[in-house]
């Protein structure tokens, strides 16, 4: 359970407390993702936007871009950074 606070750009998580925000697809957030992909256009971001194998297949089918259709199936969820780290540690990387 997270609470978005747009004034601070932080999220408050019942487990991790006050944390940096991170975005993942709804499947990863629910624990449904079988592989972990993430954006690599911002190497300075420790928690780039992430998505699962199913979303990656759709993105590739859409020409490797986040079209409206691909984004709609993402169902992006805001997570706390600690929860993001937990998912990343649990789900095998699909990158390279
Ligand atoms: Zn997904
Ligand atoms: Zn958390």
mmCIF file of N, CA, C and O and ligand atoms in Angstrom:
data_model
loop_
_atom_site.group_PDB
_atom_site.id
_atom_site.type_symbol
_atom_site.label_atom_id
_atom_site.label_comp_id
_atom_site.label_asym_id
_atom_site.label_seq_id
_atom_site.Cartn_x
_atom_site.Cartn_y
_atom_site.Cartn_z
ATOM 1 N N UNK A 1 0.852 -1.201 0.000
ATOM 2 C CA UNK A 1 0.000 0.000 0.000
ATOM 3 C C UNK A 1 0.881 1.242 0.000
ATOM 4 O O UNK A 1 1.707 1.424 0.873
ATOM 5 N N UNK A 2 0.704 2.047 -1.017
ATOM 6 C CA UNK A 2 1.495 3.268 -1.080
ATOM 7 C C UNK A 2 0.583 4.474 -1.231
ATOM 8 O O UNK A 2 -0.528 4.377 -1.707
ATOM 9 N N UNK A 3 1.073 5.583 -0.849
ATOM 10 C CA UNK A 3 0.355 6.847 -0.905
ATOM 11 C C UNK A 3 1.202 7.808 -1.718
ATOM 12 O O UNK A 3 2.326 8.092 -1.344
ATOM 13 N N UNK A 4 0.663 8.303 -2.795
ATOM 14 C CA UNK A 4 1.418 9.237 -3.614
ATOM 15 C C UNK A 4 1.290 10.638 -3.032
ATOM 16 O O UNK A 4 0.203 11.080 -2.740
ATOM 17 N N UNK A 5 2.396 11.295 -2.863
ATOM 18 C CA UNK A 5 2.363 12.687 -2.412
ATOM 19 C C UNK A 5 3.056 13.545 -3.451
ATOM 20 O O UNK A 5 4.269 13.657 -3.462
ATOM 21 N N UNK A 6 2.275 14.140 -4.361
ATOM 22 C CA UNK A 6 2.877 14.882 -5.475
ATOM 23 C C UNK A 6 3.643 16.122 -5.009
ATOM 24 O O UNK A 6 4.476 16.634 -5.755
ATOM 25 N N UNK A 7 3.401 16.593 -3.794
ATOM 26 C CA UNK A 7 4.103 17.792 -3.335
ATOM 27 C C UNK A 7 5.579 17.511 -3.073
ATOM 28 O O UNK A 7 6.428 18.354 -3.250
ATOM 29 N N UNK A 8 5.880 16.304 -2.627
ATOM 30 C CA UNK A 8 7.255 15.992 -2.254
ATOM 31 C C UNK A 8 7.929 15.070 -3.264
ATOM 32 O O UNK A 8 9.135 14.908 -3.238
ATOM 33 N N UNK A 9 7.148 14.423 -4.154
ATOM 34 C CA UNK A 9 7.720 13.444 -5.045
ATOM 35 C C UNK A 9 8.175 12.207 -4.289
ATOM 36 O O UNK A 9 9.043 11.472 -4.742
ATOM 37 N N UNK A 10 7.601 11.990 -3.105
ATOM 38 C CA UNK A 10 7.921 10.796 -2.323
ATOM 39 C C UNK A 10 6.661 9.971 -2.142
ATOM 40 O O UNK A 10 5.551 10.469 -2.305
ATOM 41 N N UNK A 11 6.838 8.713 -1.830
ATOM 42 C CA UNK A 11 5.694 7.891 -1.487
ATOM 43 C C UNK A 11 5.881 7.361 -0.072
ATOM 44 O O UNK A 11 7.014 7.151 0.392
ATOM 45 N N UNK A 12 4.766 7.165 0.609
ATOM 46 C CA UNK A 12 4.817 6.601 1.951
ATOM 47 C C UNK A 12 4.313 5.177 1.873
ATOM 48 O O UNK A 12 3.207 4.931 1.415
ATOM 49 N N UNK A 13 5.156 4.248 2.284
ATOM 50 C CA UNK A 13 4.840 2.831 2.174
ATOM 51 C C UNK A 13 4.690 2.243 3.571
ATOM 52 O O UNK A 13 5.468 2.558 4.468
ATOM 53 N N UNK A 14 3.697 1.372 3.722
ATOM 54 C CA UNK A 14 3.455 0.760 5.025
ATOM 55 C C UNK A 14 4.655 -0.074 5.467
ATOM 56 O O UNK A 14 4.924 -0.217 6.657
ATOM 57 N N UNK A 15 5.379 -0.633 4.505
ATOM 58 C CA UNK A 15 6.524 -1.482 4.828
ATOM 59 C C UNK A 15 7.818 -0.690 4.924
ATOM 60 O O UNK A 15 8.612 -0.887 5.841
ATOM 61 N N UNK A 16 8.033 0.216 3.973
ATOM 62 C CA UNK A 16 9.335 0.871 3.854
ATOM 63 C C UNK A 16 9.347 2.319 4.299
ATOM 64 O O UNK A 16 10.387 2.976 4.258
ATOM 65 N N UNK A 17 8.200 2.855 4.682
ATOM 66 C CA UNK A 17 8.157 4.240 5.134
ATOM 67 C C UNK A 17 8.275 5.214 3.981
ATOM 68 O O UNK A 17 7.851 4.920 2.864
ATOM 69 N N UNK A 18 8.887 6.353 4.242
ATOM 70 C CA UNK A 18 9.023 7.406 3.254
ATOM 71 C C UNK A 18 10.090 7.017 2.240
ATOM 72 O O UNK A 18 11.248 6.814 2.590
ATOM 73 N N UNK A 19 9.687 6.879 0.955
ATOM 74 C CA UNK A 19 10.602 6.359 -0.050
ATOM 75 C C UNK A 19 10.518 7.148 -1.337
ATOM 76 O O UNK A 19 9.567 7.883 -1.564
ATOM 77 N N UNK A 20 11.515 6.952 -2.189
ATOM 78 C CA UNK A 20 11.485 7.528 -3.523
ATOM 79 C C UNK A 20 10.452 6.766 -4.352
ATOM 80 O O UNK A 20 10.276 5.575 -4.166
ATOM 81 N N UNK A 21 9.771 7.454 -5.258
ATOM 82 C CA UNK A 21 8.780 6.780 -6.097
ATOM 83 C C UNK A 21 9.430 5.984 -7.219
ATOM 84 O O UNK A 21 10.531 6.310 -7.668
ATOM 85 N N UNK A 22 8.766 4.930 -7.659
ATOM 86 C CA UNK A 22 9.233 4.140 -8.794
ATOM 87 C C UNK A 22 8.000 3.617 -9.510
ATOM 88 O O UNK A 22 6.956 3.423 -8.891
ATOM 89 N N UNK A 23 8.140 3.406 -10.825
ATOM 90 C CA UNK A 23 6.995 2.966 -11.619
ATOM 91 C C UNK A 23 7.272 1.602 -12.234
ATOM 92 O O UNK A 23 8.339 1.363 -12.796
ATOM 93 N N UNK A 24 6.289 0.702 -12.096
ATOM 94 C CA UNK A 24 6.383 -0.611 -12.737
ATOM 95 C C UNK A 24 5.034 -0.927 -13.371
ATOM 96 O O UNK A 24 4.019 -0.316 -13.034
ATOM 97 N N UNK A 25 5.011 -1.922 -14.272
ATOM 98 C CA UNK A 25 3.742 -2.315 -14.869
ATOM 99 C C UNK A 25 2.900 -3.032 -13.811
ATOM 100 O O UNK A 25 3.412 -3.525 -12.806
ATOM 101 N N UNK A 26 1.590 -3.089 -14.076
ATOM 102 C CA UNK A 26 0.674 -3.681 -13.116
ATOM 103 C C UNK A 26 0.953 -5.149 -12.844
ATOM 104 O O UNK A 26 0.705 -5.641 -11.746
ATOM 105 N N UNK A 27 1.516 -5.855 -13.832
ATOM 106 C CA UNK A 27 1.803 -7.285 -13.658
ATOM 107 C C UNK A 27 2.920 -7.485 -12.646
ATOM 108 O O UNK A 27 2.810 -8.324 -11.751
ATOM 109 N N UNK A 28 3.996 -6.714 -12.806
ATOM 110 C CA UNK A 28 5.093 -6.817 -11.835
ATOM 111 C C UNK A 28 4.589 -6.421 -10.444
ATOM 112 O O UNK A 28 4.927 -7.057 -9.440
ATOM 113 N N UNK A 29 3.777 -5.372 -10.404
ATOM 114 C CA UNK A 29 3.276 -4.905 -9.113
ATOM 115 C C UNK A 29 2.448 -5.981 -8.420
ATOM 116 O O UNK A 29 2.477 -6.106 -7.198
ATOM 117 N N UNK A 30 1.727 -6.781 -9.224
ATOM 118 C CA UNK A 30 0.884 -7.838 -8.659
ATOM 119 C C UNK A 30 1.662 -9.116 -8.409
ATOM 120 O O UNK A 30 1.132 -10.062 -7.832
ATOM 121 N N UNK A 31 2.892 -9.185 -8.911
ATOM 122 C CA UNK A 31 3.678 -10.409 -8.775
ATOM 123 C C UNK A 31 3.450 -11.373 -9.926
ATOM 124 O O UNK A 31 3.782 -12.547 -9.831
ATOM 125 N N UNK A 32 2.871 -10.885 -11.038
ATOM 126 C CA UNK A 32 2.570 -11.746 -12.180
ATOM 127 C C UNK A 32 3.698 -11.793 -13.213
ATOM 128 O O UNK A 32 3.694 -12.665 -14.073
ATOM 129 N N UNK A 33 4.621 -10.845 -13.169
ATOM 130 C CA UNK A 33 5.659 -10.777 -14.194
ATOM 131 C C UNK A 33 6.647 -11.924 -14.061
ATOM 132 O O UNK A 33 7.012 -12.301 -12.957
ATOM 133 N N UNK A 34 7.084 -12.474 -15.207
ATOM 134 C CA UNK A 34 8.052 -13.577 -15.160
ATOM 135 C C UNK A 34 9.456 -13.119 -15.541
ATOM 136 O O UNK A 34 10.411 -13.888 -15.441
ATOM 137 N N UNK A 35 9.578 -11.887 -16.044
ATOM 138 C CA UNK A 35 10.895 -11.333 -16.349
ATOM 139 C C UNK A 35 10.834 -9.828 -16.121
ATOM 140 O O UNK A 35 9.763 -9.224 -16.198
ATOM 141 N N UNK A 36 11.987 -9.253 -15.803
ATOM 142 C CA UNK A 36 12.055 -7.853 -15.415
ATOM 143 C C UNK A 36 12.813 -7.067 -16.480
ATOM 144 O O UNK A 36 13.993 -7.320 -16.727
ATOM 145 N N UNK A 37 12.116 -6.144 -17.122
ATOM 146 C CA UNK A 37 12.729 -5.242 -18.090
ATOM 147 C C UNK A 37 12.668 -3.835 -17.530
ATOM 148 O O UNK A 37 11.771 -3.518 -16.747
ATOM 149 N N UNK A 38 13.625 -2.992 -17.930
ATOM 150 C CA UNK A 38 13.544 -1.608 -17.450
ATOM 151 C C UNK A 38 14.064 -0.653 -18.507
ATOM 152 O O UNK A 38 14.843 -1.036 -19.389
ATOM 153 N N UNK A 39 13.658 0.593 -18.386
ATOM 154 C CA UNK A 39 14.122 1.631 -19.299
ATOM 155 C C UNK A 39 15.617 1.845 -19.096
ATOM 156 O O UNK A 39 16.120 1.736 -17.971
ATOM 157 N N UNK A 40 16.334 2.118 -20.197
ATOM 158 C CA UNK A 40 17.772 2.353 -20.052
ATOM 159 C C UNK A 40 18.168 3.694 -20.679
ATOM 160 O O UNK A 40 19.318 3.908 -21.037
ATOM 161 N N UNK A 41 17.189 4.582 -20.796
ATOM 162 C CA UNK A 41 17.491 5.875 -21.403
ATOM 163 C C UNK A 41 18.000 6.883 -20.383
ATOM 164 O O UNK A 41 18.358 7.997 -20.728
ATOM 165 N N UNK A 42 18.013 6.501 -19.105
ATOM 166 C CA UNK A 42 18.488 7.411 -18.066
ATOM 167 C C UNK A 42 19.354 6.644 -17.076
ATOM 168 O O UNK A 42 18.894 6.206 -16.029
ATOM 169 N N UNK A 43 20.644 6.455 -17.423
ATOM 170 C CA UNK A 43 21.542 5.634 -16.596
ATOM 171 C C UNK A 43 21.702 6.182 -15.173
ATOM 172 O O UNK A 43 22.089 5.447 -14.273
ATOM 173 N N UNK A 44 21.402 7.464 -14.980
ATOM 174 C CA UNK A 44 21.550 8.050 -13.654
ATOM 175 C C UNK A 44 20.395 7.726 -12.725
ATOM 176 O O UNK A 44 20.464 7.991 -11.535
ATOM 177 N N UNK A 45 19.349 7.137 -13.273
ATOM 178 C CA UNK A 45 18.181 6.807 -12.463
ATOM 179 C C UNK A 45 18.346 5.415 -11.850
ATOM 180 O O UNK A 45 18.388 4.434 -12.569
ATOM 181 N N UNK A 46 18.448 5.328 -10.530
ATOM 182 C CA UNK A 46 18.671 4.016 -9.905
ATOM 183 C C UNK A 46 17.457 3.108 -10.028
ATOM 184 O O UNK A 46 17.573 1.896 -9.898
ATOM 185 N N UNK A 47 16.296 3.678 -10.264
ATOM 186 C CA UNK A 47 15.074 2.871 -10.379
ATOM 187 C C UNK A 47 14.286 3.287 -11.620
ATOM 188 O O UNK A 47 13.237 3.921 -11.520
ATOM 189 N N UNK A 48 14.803 2.893 -12.795
ATOM 190 C CA UNK A 48 14.106 3.246 -14.031
ATOM 191 C C UNK A 48 12.750 2.534 -14.117
ATOM 192 O O UNK A 48 12.552 1.498 -13.479
ATOM 193 N N UNK A 49 11.835 3.103 -14.897
ATOM 194 C CA UNK A 49 10.534 2.479 -15.115
ATOM 195 C C UNK A 49 10.735 1.030 -15.559
ATOM 196 O O UNK A 49 11.608 0.744 -16.365
ATOM 197 N N UNK A 50 9.921 0.123 -15.022
ATOM 198 C CA UNK A 50 10.120 -1.304 -15.289
ATOM 199 C C UNK A 50 8.834 -1.961 -15.752
ATOM 200 O O UNK A 50 7.737 -1.509 -15.423
ATOM 201 N N UNK A 51 8.992 -3.055 -16.507
ATOM 202 C CA UNK A 51 7.837 -3.788 -17.007
ATOM 203 C C UNK A 51 8.212 -5.251 -17.159
ATOM 204 O O UNK A 51 9.393 -5.620 -17.082
ATOM 205 N N UNK A 52 7.191 -6.084 -17.423
ATOM 206 C CA UNK A 52 7.398 -7.537 -17.427
ATOM 207 C C UNK A 52 7.565 -8.084 -18.849
ATOM 208 O O UNK A 52 7.508 -7.335 -19.826
ATOM 209 N N UNK A 53 7.734 -9.394 -18.941
ATOM 210 C CA UNK A 53 7.930 -10.058 -20.228
ATOM 211 C C UNK A 53 6.731 -9.869 -21.165
ATOM 212 O O UNK A 53 6.892 -9.657 -22.356
ATOM 213 N N UNK A 54 5.525 -9.929 -20.619
ATOM 214 C CA UNK A 54 4.329 -9.779 -21.455
ATOM 215 C C UNK A 54 4.282 -8.370 -22.053
ATOM 216 O O UNK A 54 3.975 -8.189 -23.232
ATOM 217 N N UNK A 55 4.603 -7.361 -21.231
ATOM 218 C CA UNK A 55 4.607 -5.985 -21.721
ATOM 219 C C UNK A 55 5.726 -5.790 -22.740
ATOM 220 O O UNK A 55 5.560 -5.067 -23.726
ATOM 221 N N UNK A 56 6.861 -6.444 -22.524
ATOM 222 C CA UNK A 56 7.972 -6.332 -23.457
ATOM 223 C C UNK A 56 7.589 -6.910 -24.818
ATOM 224 O O UNK A 56 7.897 -6.332 -25.858
ATOM 225 N N UNK A 57 6.898 -8.051 -24.812
ATOM 226 C CA UNK A 57 6.468 -8.649 -26.083
ATOM 227 C C UNK A 57 5.547 -7.698 -26.832
ATOM 228 O O UNK A 57 5.657 -7.536 -28.049
ATOM 229 N N UNK A 58 4.652 -7.056 -26.116
ATOM 230 C CA UNK A 58 3.732 -6.130 -26.753
ATOM 231 C C UNK A 58 4.480 -4.903 -27.277
ATOM 232 O O UNK A 58 4.211 -4.413 -28.371
ATOM 233 N N UNK A 59 5.445 -4.425 -26.493
ATOM 234 C CA UNK A 59 6.223 -3.261 -26.911
ATOM 235 C C UNK A 59 6.974 -3.571 -28.205
ATOM 236 O O UNK A 59 6.990 -2.778 -29.151
ATOM 237 N N UNK A 60 7.589 -4.763 -28.261
ATOM 238 C CA UNK A 60 8.318 -5.166 -29.467
ATOM 239 C C UNK A 60 7.356 -5.286 -30.645
ATOM 240 O O UNK A 60 7.650 -4.852 -31.756
ATOM 241 N N UNK A 61 6.164 -5.848 -30.379
ATOM 242 C CA UNK A 61 5.156 -5.989 -31.431
ATOM 243 C C UNK A 61 4.713 -4.617 -31.939
ATOM 244 O O UNK A 61 4.273 -4.485 -33.077
ATOM 245 N N UNK A 62 4.818 -3.610 -31.097
ATOM 246 C CA UNK A 62 4.426 -2.251 -31.474
ATOM 247 C C UNK A 62 5.616 -1.483 -32.044
ATOM 248 O O UNK A 62 5.628 -0.246 -32.047
ATOM 249 N N UNK A 63 6.652 -2.201 -32.461
ATOM 250 C CA UNK A 63 7.783 -1.553 -33.101
ATOM 251 C C UNK A 63 8.813 -1.041 -32.102
ATOM 252 O O UNK A 63 9.630 -0.185 -32.430
ATOM 253 N N UNK A 64 8.787 -1.573 -30.866
ATOM 254 C CA UNK A 64 9.772 -1.174 -29.858
ATOM 255 C C UNK A 64 9.485 0.169 -29.228
ATOM 256 O O UNK A 64 10.334 0.741 -28.565
ATOM 257 N N UNK A 65 8.269 0.653 -29.440
ATOM 258 C CA UNK A 65 7.916 1.941 -28.843
ATOM 259 C C UNK A 65 6.713 1.780 -27.932
ATOM 260 O O UNK A 65 5.945 0.848 -28.067
ATOM 261 N N UNK A 66 6.606 2.691 -26.979
ATOM 262 C CA UNK A 66 5.445 2.670 -26.100
ATOM 263 C C UNK A 66 4.291 3.396 -26.780
ATOM 264 O O UNK A 66 4.082 4.582 -26.592
ATOM 265 N N UNK A 67 3.568 2.657 -27.595
ATOM 266 C CA UNK A 67 2.378 3.224 -28.217
ATOM 267 C C UNK A 67 1.279 3.310 -27.162
ATOM 268 O O UNK A 67 1.411 2.775 -26.061
ATOM 269 N N UNK A 68 0.183 3.945 -27.549
ATOM 270 C CA UNK A 68 -0.950 4.060 -26.635
ATOM 271 C C UNK A 68 -1.449 2.675 -26.217
ATOM 272 O O UNK A 68 -1.772 2.439 -25.060
ATOM 273 N N UNK A 69 -1.494 1.768 -27.196
ATOM 274 C CA UNK A 69 -1.967 0.414 -26.910
ATOM 275 C C UNK A 69 -1.044 -0.291 -25.920
ATOM 276 O O UNK A 69 -1.488 -0.924 -24.963
ATOM 277 N N UNK A 70 0.269 -0.163 -26.149
ATOM 278 C CA UNK A 70 1.224 -0.820 -25.255
ATOM 279 C C UNK A 70 1.147 -0.219 -23.853
ATOM 280 O O UNK A 70 1.181 -0.938 -22.852
ATOM 281 N N UNK A 71 1.009 1.095 -23.793
ATOM 282 C CA UNK A 71 0.936 1.747 -22.481
ATOM 283 C C UNK A 71 -0.329 1.361 -21.736
ATOM 284 O O UNK A 71 -0.333 1.215 -20.513
ATOM 285 N N UNK A 72 -1.419 1.190 -22.498
ATOM 286 C CA UNK A 72 -2.684 0.838 -21.859
ATOM 287 C C UNK A 72 -2.570 -0.525 -21.174
ATOM 288 O O UNK A 72 -3.096 -0.734 -20.090
ATOM 289 N N UNK A 73 -1.856 -1.464 -21.792
ATOM 290 C CA UNK A 73 -1.748 -2.794 -21.203
ATOM 291 C C UNK A 73 -0.746 -2.816 -20.046
ATOM 292 O O UNK A 73 -0.758 -3.719 -19.215
ATOM 293 N N UNK A 74 0.124 -1.809 -20.001
ATOM 294 C CA UNK A 74 1.063 -1.718 -18.881
ATOM 295 C C UNK A 74 0.321 -1.610 -17.546
ATOM 296 O O UNK A 74 0.666 -2.267 -16.579
ATOM 297 N N UNK A 75 -0.671 -0.726 -17.518
ATOM 298 C CA UNK A 75 -1.371 -0.472 -16.261
ATOM 299 C C UNK A 75 -0.396 0.007 -15.205
ATOM 300 O O UNK A 75 -0.334 -0.527 -14.097
ATOM 301 N N UNK A 76 0.402 1.003 -15.551
ATOM 302 C CA UNK A 76 1.497 1.459 -14.692
ATOM 303 C C UNK A 76 1.062 1.739 -13.263
ATOM 304 O O UNK A 76 0.008 2.310 -13.018
ATOM 305 N N UNK A 77 1.879 1.269 -12.334
ATOM 306 C CA UNK A 77 1.594 1.474 -10.918
ATOM 307 C C UNK A 77 2.755 2.217 -10.270
ATOM 308 O O UNK A 77 3.913 1.965 -10.573
ATOM 309 N N UNK A 78 2.412 3.104 -9.383
ATOM 310 C CA UNK A 78 3.416 3.797 -8.585
ATOM 311 C C UNK A 78 3.746 2.947 -7.368
ATOM 312 O O UNK A 78 2.857 2.514 -6.646
ATOM 313 N N UNK A 79 5.033 2.677 -7.193
ATOM 314 C CA UNK A 79 5.473 1.900 -6.040
ATOM 315 C C UNK A 79 6.485 2.692 -5.236
ATOM 316 O O UNK A 79 7.086 3.643 -5.732
ATOM 317 N N UNK A 80 6.704 2.259 -4.013
ATOM 318 C CA UNK A 80 7.813 2.834 -3.254
ATOM 319 C C UNK A 80 9.111 2.190 -3.739
ATOM 320 O O UNK A 80 9.113 1.071 -4.271
ATOM 321 N N UNK A 81 10.225 2.894 -3.590
ATOM 322 C CA UNK A 81 11.500 2.387 -4.069
ATOM 323 C C UNK A 81 11.880 1.060 -3.427
ATOM 324 O O UNK A 81 12.489 0.206 -4.060
ATOM 325 N N UNK A 82 11.514 0.878 -2.172
ATOM 326 C CA UNK A 82 11.837 -0.371 -1.479
ATOM 327 C C UNK A 82 11.080 -1.548 -2.067
ATOM 328 O O UNK A 82 11.631 -2.644 -2.237
ATOM 329 N N UNK A 83 9.807 -1.323 -2.403
ATOM 330 C CA UNK A 83 9.011 -2.386 -3.012
ATOM 331 C C UNK A 83 9.560 -2.702 -4.404
ATOM 332 O O UNK A 83 9.615 -3.865 -4.818
ATOM 333 N N UNK A 84 9.960 -1.668 -5.145
ATOM 334 C CA UNK A 84 10.570 -1.844 -6.474
ATOM 335 C C UNK A 84 11.818 -2.718 -6.351
ATOM 336 O O UNK A 84 12.008 -3.667 -7.115
ATOM 337 N N UNK A 85 12.659 -2.417 -5.371
ATOM 338 C CA UNK A 85 13.887 -3.196 -5.184
ATOM 339 C C UNK A 85 13.566 -4.658 -4.892
ATOM 340 O O UNK A 85 14.271 -5.566 -5.335
ATOM 341 N N UNK A 86 12.485 -4.884 -4.134
ATOM 342 C CA UNK A 86 12.086 -6.243 -3.801
ATOM 343 C C UNK A 86 11.678 -7.029 -5.041
ATOM 344 O O UNK A 86 12.033 -8.179 -5.216
ATOM 345 N N UNK A 87 10.895 -6.370 -5.912
ATOM 346 C CA UNK A 87 10.472 -7.012 -7.163
ATOM 347 C C UNK A 87 11.680 -7.309 -8.032
ATOM 348 O O UNK A 87 11.831 -8.393 -8.585
ATOM 349 N N UNK A 88 12.571 -6.335 -8.108
ATOM 350 C CA UNK A 88 13.757 -6.492 -8.954
ATOM 351 C C UNK A 88 14.633 -7.652 -8.464
ATOM 352 O O UNK A 88 15.240 -8.373 -9.253
ATOM 353 N N UNK A 89 14.675 -7.834 -7.159
ATOM 354 C CA UNK A 89 15.488 -8.916 -6.600
ATOM 355 C C UNK A 89 14.819 -10.281 -6.823
ATOM 356 O O UNK A 89 15.501 -11.296 -6.915
ATOM 357 N N UNK A 90 13.496 -10.289 -6.924
ATOM 358 C CA UNK A 90 12.735 -11.538 -6.982
ATOM 359 C C UNK A 90 12.556 -12.017 -8.419
ATOM 360 O O UNK A 90 12.526 -13.205 -8.682
ATOM 361 N N UNK A 91 12.377 -11.058 -9.345
ATOM 362 C CA UNK A 91 12.043 -11.410 -10.733
ATOM 363 C C UNK A 91 13.326 -11.421 -11.563
ATOM 364 O O UNK A 91 14.090 -10.462 -11.539
ATOM 365 N N UNK A 92 13.581 -12.522 -12.287
ATOM 366 C CA UNK A 92 14.815 -12.590 -13.097
ATOM 367 C C UNK A 92 14.825 -11.506 -14.166
ATOM 368 O O UNK A 92 13.802 -11.222 -14.780
ATOM 369 N N UNK A 93 15.988 -10.920 -14.390
ATOM 370 C CA UNK A 93 16.106 -9.869 -15.389
ATOM 371 C C UNK A 93 15.911 -10.410 -16.794
ATOM 372 O O UNK A 93 16.420 -11.474 -17.129
ATOM 373 N N UNK A 94 15.158 -9.691 -17.598
ATOM 374 C CA UNK A 94 14.986 -10.078 -18.989
ATOM 375 C C UNK A 94 15.903 -9.291 -19.901
ATOM 376 O O UNK A 94 15.865 -9.446 -21.110
ATOM 377 N N UNK A 95 16.756 -8.454 -19.327
ATOM 378 C CA UNK A 95 17.639 -7.586 -20.112
ATOM 379 C C UNK A 95 18.890 -8.347 -20.521
ATOM 380 O O UNK A 95 19.548 -8.939 -19.669
ATOM 381 N N UNK A 96 19.178 -8.315 -21.816
ATOM 382 C CA UNK A 96 20.428 -8.863 -22.337
ATOM 383 C C UNK A 96 20.777 -10.191 -21.747
ATOM 384 O O UNK A 96 21.860 -10.426 -21.270
HETATM 385 ZN ZN1 LIG B 1 3.597 -6.158 -17.518
HETATM 386 ZN ZN1 LIG B 2 7.586 -0.331 0.025
#
